[in-house]
PDB file of C-alpha atoms in Angstrom:
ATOM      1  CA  UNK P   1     120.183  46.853 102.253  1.00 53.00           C
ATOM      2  CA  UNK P   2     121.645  43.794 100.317  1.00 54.00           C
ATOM      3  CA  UNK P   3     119.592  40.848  99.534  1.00 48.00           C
ATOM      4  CA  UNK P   4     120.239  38.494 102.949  1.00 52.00           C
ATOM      5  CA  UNK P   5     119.418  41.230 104.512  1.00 54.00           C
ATOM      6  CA  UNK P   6     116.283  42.211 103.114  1.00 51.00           C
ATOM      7  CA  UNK P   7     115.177  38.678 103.252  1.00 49.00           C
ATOM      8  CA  UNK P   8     116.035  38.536 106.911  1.00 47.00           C
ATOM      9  CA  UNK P   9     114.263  41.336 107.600  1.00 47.00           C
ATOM     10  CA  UNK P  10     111.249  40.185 105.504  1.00 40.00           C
ATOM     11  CA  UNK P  11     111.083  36.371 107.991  1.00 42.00           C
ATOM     12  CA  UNK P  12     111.133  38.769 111.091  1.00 44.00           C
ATOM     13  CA  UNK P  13     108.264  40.322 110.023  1.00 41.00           C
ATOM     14  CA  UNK P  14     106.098  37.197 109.066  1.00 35.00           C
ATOM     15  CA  UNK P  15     107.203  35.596 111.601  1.00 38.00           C
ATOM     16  CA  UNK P  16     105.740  38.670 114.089  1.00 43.00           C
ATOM     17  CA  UNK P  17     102.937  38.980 111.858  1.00 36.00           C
ATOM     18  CA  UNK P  18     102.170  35.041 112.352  1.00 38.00           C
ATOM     19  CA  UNK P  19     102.784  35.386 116.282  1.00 37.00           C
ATOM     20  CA  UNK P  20     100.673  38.386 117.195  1.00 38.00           C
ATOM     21  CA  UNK P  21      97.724  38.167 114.399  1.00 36.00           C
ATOM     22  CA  UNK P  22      97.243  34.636 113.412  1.00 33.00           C
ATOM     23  CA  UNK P  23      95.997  34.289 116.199  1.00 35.00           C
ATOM     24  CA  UNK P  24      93.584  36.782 116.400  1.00 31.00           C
ATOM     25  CA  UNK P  25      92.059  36.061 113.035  1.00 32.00           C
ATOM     26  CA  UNK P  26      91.622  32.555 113.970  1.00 31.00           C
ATOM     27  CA  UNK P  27      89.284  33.388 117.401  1.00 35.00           C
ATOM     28  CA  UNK P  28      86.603  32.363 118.088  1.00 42.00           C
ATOM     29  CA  UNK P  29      83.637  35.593 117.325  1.00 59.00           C
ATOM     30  CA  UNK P  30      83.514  37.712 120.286  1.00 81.00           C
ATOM     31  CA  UNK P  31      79.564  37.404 120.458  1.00 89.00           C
ATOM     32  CA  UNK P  32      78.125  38.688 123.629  1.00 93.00           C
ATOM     33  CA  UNK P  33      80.798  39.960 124.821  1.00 93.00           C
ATOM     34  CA  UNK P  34      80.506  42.955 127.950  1.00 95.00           C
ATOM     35  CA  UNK P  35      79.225  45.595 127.624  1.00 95.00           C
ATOM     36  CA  UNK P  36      76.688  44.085 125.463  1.00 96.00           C
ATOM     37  CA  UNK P  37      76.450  40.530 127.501  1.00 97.00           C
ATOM     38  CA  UNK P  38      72.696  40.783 127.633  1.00 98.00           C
ATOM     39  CA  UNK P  39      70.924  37.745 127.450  1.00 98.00           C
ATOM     40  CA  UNK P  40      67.303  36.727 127.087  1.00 98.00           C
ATOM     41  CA  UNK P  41      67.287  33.227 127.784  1.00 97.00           C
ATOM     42  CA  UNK P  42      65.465  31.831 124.527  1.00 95.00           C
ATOM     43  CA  UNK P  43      66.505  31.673 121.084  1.00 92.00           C
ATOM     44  CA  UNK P  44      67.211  35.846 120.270  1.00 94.00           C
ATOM     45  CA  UNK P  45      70.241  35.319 121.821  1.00 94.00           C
ATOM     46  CA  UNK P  46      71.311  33.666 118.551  1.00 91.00           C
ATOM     47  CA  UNK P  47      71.192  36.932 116.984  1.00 93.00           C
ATOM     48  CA  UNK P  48      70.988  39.759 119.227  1.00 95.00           C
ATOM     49  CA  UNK P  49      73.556  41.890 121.422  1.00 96.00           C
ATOM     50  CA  UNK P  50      72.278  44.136 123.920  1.00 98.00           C
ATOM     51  CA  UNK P  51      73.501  46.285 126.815  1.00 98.00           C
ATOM     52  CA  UNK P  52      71.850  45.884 130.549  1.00 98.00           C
ATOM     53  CA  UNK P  53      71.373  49.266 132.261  1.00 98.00           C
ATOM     54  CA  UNK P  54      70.396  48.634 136.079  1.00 97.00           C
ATOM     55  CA  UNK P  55      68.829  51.561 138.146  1.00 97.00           C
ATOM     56  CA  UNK P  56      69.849  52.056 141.694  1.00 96.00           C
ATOM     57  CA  UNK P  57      67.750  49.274 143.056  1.00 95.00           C
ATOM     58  CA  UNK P  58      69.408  46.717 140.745  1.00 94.00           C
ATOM     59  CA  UNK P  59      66.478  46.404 139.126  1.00 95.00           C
ATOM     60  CA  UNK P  60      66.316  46.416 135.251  1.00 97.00           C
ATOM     61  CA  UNK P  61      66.074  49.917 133.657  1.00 97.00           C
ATOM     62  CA  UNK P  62      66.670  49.734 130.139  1.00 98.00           C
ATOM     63  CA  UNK P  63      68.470  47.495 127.144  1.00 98.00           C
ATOM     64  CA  UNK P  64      70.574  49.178 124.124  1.00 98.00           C
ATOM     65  CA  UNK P  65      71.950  46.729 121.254  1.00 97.00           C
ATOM     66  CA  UNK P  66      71.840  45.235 117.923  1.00 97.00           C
ATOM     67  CA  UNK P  67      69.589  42.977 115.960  1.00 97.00           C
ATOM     68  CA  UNK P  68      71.346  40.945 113.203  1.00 96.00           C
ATOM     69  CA  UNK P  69      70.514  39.195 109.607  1.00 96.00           C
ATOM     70  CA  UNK P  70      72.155  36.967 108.008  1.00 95.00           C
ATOM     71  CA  UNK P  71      71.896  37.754 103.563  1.00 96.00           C
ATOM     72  CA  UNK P  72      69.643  34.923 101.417  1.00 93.00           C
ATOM     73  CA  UNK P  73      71.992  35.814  98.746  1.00 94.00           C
ATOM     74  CA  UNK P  74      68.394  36.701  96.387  1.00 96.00           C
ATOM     75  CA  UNK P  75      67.150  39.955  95.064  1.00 97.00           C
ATOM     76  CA  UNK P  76      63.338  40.802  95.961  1.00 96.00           C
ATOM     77  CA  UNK P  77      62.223  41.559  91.958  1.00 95.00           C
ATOM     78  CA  UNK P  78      59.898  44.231  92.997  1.00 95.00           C
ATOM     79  CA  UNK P  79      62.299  46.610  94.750  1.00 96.00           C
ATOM     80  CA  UNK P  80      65.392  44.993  93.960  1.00 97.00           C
ATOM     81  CA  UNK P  81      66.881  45.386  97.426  1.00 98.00           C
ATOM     82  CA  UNK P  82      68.899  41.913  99.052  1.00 98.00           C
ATOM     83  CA  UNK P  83      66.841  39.743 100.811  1.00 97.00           C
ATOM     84  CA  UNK P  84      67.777  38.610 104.530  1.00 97.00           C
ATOM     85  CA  UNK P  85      66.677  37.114 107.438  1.00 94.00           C
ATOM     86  CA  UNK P  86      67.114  36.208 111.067  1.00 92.00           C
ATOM     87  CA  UNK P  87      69.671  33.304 111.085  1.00 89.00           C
ATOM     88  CA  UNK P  88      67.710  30.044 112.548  1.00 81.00           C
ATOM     89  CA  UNK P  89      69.992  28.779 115.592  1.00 78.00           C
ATOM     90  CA  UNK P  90      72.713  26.557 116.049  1.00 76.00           C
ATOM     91  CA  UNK P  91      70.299  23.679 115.342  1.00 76.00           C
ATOM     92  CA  UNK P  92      70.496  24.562 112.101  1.00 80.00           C
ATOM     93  CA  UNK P  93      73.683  25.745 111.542  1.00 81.00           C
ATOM     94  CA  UNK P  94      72.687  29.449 111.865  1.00 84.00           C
ATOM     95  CA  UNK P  95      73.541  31.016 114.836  1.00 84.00           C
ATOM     96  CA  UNK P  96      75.995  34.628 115.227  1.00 87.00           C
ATOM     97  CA  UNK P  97      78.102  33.208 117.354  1.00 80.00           C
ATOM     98  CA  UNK P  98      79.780  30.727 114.808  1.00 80.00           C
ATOM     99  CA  UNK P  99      82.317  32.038 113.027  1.00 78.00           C
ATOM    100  CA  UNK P 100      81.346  30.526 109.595  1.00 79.00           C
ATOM    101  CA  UNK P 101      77.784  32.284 109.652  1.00 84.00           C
ATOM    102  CA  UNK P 102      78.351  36.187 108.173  1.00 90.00           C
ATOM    103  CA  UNK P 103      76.066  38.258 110.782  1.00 93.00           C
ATOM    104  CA  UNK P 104      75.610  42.032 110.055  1.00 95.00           C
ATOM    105  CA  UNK P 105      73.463  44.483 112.367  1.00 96.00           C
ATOM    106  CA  UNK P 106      70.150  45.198 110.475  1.00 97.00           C
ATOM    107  CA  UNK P 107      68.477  47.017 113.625  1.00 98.00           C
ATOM    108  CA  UNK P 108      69.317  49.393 116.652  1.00 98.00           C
ATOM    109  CA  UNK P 109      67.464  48.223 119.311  1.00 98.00           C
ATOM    110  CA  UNK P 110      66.387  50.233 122.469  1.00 98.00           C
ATOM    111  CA  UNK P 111      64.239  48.283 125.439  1.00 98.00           C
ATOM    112  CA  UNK P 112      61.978  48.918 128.353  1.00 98.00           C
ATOM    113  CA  UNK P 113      61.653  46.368 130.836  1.00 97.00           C
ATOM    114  CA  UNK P 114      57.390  45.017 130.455  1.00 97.00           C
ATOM    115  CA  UNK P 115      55.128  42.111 130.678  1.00 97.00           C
ATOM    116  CA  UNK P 116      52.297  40.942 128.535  1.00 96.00           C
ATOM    117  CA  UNK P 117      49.677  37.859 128.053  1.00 96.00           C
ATOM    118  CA  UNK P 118      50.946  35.414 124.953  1.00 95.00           C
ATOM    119  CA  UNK P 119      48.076  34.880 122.685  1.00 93.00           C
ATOM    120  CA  UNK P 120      49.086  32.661 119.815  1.00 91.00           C
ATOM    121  CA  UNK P 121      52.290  32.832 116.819  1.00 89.00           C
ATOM    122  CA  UNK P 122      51.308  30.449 114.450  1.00 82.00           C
ATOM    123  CA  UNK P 123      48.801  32.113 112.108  1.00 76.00           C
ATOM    124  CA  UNK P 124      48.707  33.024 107.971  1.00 69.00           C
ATOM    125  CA  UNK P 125      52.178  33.949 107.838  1.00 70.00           C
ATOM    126  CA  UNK P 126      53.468  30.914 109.155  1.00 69.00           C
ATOM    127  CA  UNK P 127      55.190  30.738 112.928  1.00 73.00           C
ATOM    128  CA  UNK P 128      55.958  34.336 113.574  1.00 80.00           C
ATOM    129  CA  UNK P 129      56.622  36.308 115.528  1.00 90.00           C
ATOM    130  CA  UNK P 130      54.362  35.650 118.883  1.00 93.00           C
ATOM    131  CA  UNK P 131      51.509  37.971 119.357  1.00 94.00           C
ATOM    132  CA  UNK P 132      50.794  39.737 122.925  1.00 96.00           C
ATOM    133  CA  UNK P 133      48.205  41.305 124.525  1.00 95.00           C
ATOM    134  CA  UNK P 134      49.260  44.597 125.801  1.00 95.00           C
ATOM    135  CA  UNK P 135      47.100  47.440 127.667  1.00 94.00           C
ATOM    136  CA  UNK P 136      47.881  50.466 125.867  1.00 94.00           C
ATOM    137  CA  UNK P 137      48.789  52.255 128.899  1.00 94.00           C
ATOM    138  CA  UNK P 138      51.069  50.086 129.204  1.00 94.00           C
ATOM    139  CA  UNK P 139      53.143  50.813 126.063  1.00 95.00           C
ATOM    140  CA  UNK P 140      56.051  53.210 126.883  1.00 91.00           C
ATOM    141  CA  UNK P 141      56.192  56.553 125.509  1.00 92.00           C
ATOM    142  CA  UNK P 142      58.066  58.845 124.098  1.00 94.00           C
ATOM    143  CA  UNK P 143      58.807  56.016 121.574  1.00 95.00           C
ATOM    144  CA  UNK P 144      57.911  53.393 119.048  1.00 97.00           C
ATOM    145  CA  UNK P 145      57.768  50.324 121.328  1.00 98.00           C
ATOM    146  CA  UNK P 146      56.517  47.840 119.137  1.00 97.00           C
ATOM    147  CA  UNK P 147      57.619  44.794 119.875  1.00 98.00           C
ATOM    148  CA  UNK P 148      57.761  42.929 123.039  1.00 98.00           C
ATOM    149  CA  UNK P 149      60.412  39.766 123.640  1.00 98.00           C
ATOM    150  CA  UNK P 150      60.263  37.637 126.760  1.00 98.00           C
ATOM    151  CA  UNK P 151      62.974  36.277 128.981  1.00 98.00           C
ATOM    152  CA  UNK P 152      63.826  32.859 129.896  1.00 98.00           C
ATOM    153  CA  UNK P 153      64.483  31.522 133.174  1.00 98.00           C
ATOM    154  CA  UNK P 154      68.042  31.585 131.753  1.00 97.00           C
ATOM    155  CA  UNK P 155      67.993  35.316 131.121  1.00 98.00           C
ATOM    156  CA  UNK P 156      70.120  37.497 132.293  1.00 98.00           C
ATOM    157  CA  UNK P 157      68.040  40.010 133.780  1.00 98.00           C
ATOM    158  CA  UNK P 158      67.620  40.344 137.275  1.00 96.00           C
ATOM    159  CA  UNK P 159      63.695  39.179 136.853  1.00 95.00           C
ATOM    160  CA  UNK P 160      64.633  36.240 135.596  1.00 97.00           C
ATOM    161  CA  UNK P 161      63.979  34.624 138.763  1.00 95.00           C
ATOM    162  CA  UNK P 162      60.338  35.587 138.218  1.00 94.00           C
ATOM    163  CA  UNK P 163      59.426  34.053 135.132  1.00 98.00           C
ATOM    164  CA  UNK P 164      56.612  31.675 134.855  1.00 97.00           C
ATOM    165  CA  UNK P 165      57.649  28.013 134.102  1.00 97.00           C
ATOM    166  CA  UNK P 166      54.875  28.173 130.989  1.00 97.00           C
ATOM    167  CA  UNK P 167      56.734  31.502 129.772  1.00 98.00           C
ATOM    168  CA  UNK P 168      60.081  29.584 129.806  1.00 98.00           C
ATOM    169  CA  UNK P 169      60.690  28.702 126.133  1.00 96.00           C
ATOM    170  CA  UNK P 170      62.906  28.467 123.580  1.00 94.00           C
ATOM    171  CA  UNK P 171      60.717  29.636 120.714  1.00 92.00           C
ATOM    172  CA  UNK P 172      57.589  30.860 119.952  1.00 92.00           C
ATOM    173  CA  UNK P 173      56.311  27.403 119.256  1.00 91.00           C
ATOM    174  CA  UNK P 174      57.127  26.312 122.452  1.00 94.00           C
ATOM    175  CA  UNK P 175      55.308  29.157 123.810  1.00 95.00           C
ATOM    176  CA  UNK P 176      51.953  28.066 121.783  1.00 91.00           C
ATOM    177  CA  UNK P 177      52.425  24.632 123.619  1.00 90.00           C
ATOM    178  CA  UNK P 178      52.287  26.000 126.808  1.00 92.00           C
ATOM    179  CA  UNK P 179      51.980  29.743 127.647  1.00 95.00           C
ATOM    180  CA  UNK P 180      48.168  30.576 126.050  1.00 91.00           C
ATOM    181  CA  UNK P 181      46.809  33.690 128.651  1.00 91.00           C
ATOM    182  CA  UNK P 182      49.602  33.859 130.473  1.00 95.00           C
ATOM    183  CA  UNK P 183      51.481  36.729 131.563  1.00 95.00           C
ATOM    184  CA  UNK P 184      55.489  36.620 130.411  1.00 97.00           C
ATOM    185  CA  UNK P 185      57.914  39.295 131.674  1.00 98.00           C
ATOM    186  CA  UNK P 186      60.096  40.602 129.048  1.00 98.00           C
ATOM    187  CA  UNK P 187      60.634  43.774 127.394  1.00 98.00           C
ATOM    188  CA  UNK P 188      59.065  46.229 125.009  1.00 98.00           C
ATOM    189  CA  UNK P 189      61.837  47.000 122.005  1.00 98.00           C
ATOM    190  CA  UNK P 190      62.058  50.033 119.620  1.00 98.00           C
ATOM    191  CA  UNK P 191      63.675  49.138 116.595  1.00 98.00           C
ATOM    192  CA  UNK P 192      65.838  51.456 114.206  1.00 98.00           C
ATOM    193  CA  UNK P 193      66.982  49.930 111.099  1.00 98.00           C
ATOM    194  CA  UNK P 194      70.652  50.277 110.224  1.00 98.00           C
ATOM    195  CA  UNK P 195      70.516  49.566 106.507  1.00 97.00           C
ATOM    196  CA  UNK P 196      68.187  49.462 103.353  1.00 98.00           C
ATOM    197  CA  UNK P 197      67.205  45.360 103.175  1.00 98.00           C
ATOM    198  CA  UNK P 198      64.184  43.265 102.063  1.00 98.00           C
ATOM    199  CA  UNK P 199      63.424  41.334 105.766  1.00 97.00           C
ATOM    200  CA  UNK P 200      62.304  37.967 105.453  1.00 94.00           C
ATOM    201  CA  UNK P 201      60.100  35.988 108.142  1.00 89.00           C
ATOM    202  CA  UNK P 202      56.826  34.226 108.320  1.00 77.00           C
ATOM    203  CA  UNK P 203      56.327  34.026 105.015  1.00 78.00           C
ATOM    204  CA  UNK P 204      56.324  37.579 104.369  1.00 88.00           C
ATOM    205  CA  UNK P 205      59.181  40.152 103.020  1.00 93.00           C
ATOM    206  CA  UNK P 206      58.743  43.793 104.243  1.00 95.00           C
ATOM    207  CA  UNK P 207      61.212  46.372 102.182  1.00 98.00           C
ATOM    208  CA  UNK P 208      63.175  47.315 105.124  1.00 98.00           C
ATOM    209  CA  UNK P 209      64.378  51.654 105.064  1.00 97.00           C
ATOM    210  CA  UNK P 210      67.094  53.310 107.258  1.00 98.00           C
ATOM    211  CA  UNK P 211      64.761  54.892 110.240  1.00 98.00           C
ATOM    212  CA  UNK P 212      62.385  53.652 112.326  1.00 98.00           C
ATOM    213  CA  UNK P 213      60.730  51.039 111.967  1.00 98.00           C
ATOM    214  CA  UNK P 214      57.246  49.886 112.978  1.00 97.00           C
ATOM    215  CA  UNK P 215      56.413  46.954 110.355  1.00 95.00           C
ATOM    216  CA  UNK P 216      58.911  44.134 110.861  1.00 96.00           C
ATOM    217  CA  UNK P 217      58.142  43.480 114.082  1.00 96.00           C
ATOM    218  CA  UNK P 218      55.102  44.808 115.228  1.00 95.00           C
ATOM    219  CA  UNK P 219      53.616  41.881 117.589  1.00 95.00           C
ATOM    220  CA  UNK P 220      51.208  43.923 120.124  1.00 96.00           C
ATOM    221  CA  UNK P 221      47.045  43.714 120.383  1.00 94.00           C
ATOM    222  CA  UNK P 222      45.759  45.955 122.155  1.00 93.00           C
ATOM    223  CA  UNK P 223      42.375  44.504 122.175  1.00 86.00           C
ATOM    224  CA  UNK P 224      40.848  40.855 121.628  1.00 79.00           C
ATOM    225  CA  UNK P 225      37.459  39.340 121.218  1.00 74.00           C
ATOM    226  CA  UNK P 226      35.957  37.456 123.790  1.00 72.00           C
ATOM    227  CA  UNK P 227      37.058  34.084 123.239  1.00 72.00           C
ATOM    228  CA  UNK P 228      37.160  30.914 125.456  1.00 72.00           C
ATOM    229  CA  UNK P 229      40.580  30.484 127.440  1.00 68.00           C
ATOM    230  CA  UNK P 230      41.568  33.820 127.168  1.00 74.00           C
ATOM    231  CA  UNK P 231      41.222  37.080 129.596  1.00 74.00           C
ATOM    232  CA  UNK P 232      41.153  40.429 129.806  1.00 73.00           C
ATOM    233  CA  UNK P 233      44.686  42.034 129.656  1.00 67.00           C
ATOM    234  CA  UNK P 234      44.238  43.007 133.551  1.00 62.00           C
TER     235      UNK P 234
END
């Protein structure tokens, strides 16, 4: 092949290459996106993906899905592992479905549809994650259900129409404005972790292993004292 020809050859293929991938590198992320097009209504959405399974009476049956972090770019000095977190929401300029923000799955996620009573989230770590009051009949087994997450009125799931208008909030601090002993529907979520990580939130890290895990998240009481304003979990 002489030279003109080479170099024609050579503009054909940038010029395909500019036609058929440019444009797919420049898309927006495909966040949510079916089959996992889950969506709980409040501010996980910023940095979860989860599949809806229905049973035959349309009513929810289970979730399956991913739980991302966004990288700190620090080193925890005691096990020297990266340090990450949940990114913060679009309010701050933190949310998965930007492009700009780097997202990678730090947790499998498996759910079972559930309701519990919100007791508080802001405590000695700092707003955390909300605390519930749970029955522990009520906890699904075979498993390691230990976290529960409640829908919005803008959720996705079929209950949606259901939920309280105190249980429909954005955050947990939201929540602790308005939800104190009431019952939220939601779900119960087992969480695997993907990769080896120091997690980040509340104001406490927790070295994050490959496995299951029961630490990050955990959010359930199973029993409370007798204080004023609140009731028994039935």
């Amino acid at each position: 092949m002489n030279k003109n020809n080479s170099s024609f050859a050579y503009s054909i293929f940038y010029l395909a290459f500019c036609i058929i991938f440019v444009p797919f590198l420049a898309q927006a992320r495909d966040f949510h996106k079916s089959p996992r097009d889950f969506l709980f209504g409040n501010h996980l959405d910023t940095h979860q993906e989860t599949r809806l399974t229905l049973a035959r009476d349309g009513s929810p049956e289970s979730l399956s899905g991913l739980l991302y972090i966004i990288f700190t770019e620090e080193i925890d000095t005691v096990s020297g592992l990266p340090i990450a977190r949940h990114p913060r929401g679009a309010a701050q300029g933190e949310d998965c479905n930007e492009d700009a923000i780097d997202c990678v799955v730090g947790w499998q996620i498996d759910g079972l549809p559930a309701a519990a009573k919100f007791l508080f989230s802001t405590g000695i770590n700092g707003e955390d994650h909300p605390v519930w009051l749970v029955n522990r009949a009520d906890i699904a087994q075979p498993g390691s259900f230990t976290h529960f997450h409640w829908i919005g009125q803008d959720s996705t799931d079929p209950g949606s129409v259901t939920v309280p208008n105190e249980c429909d909030a954005d955050t947990a601090r939201e929540l602790e404005d308005s939800a104190e002993d009431t019952y939220c529907p939601g779900w119960f979520l087992e969480i695997k972790a993907l990769r080896e990580f120091v997690f980040d939130h509340g104001g406490e890290k927790v070295v994050v292993r490959p496995g299951i895990d029961n630490t990050t998240h955990l959010n359930l009481v199973t029993n409370y004292d007798e204080v004023p304003g609140i009731t028994r979990s039935r």
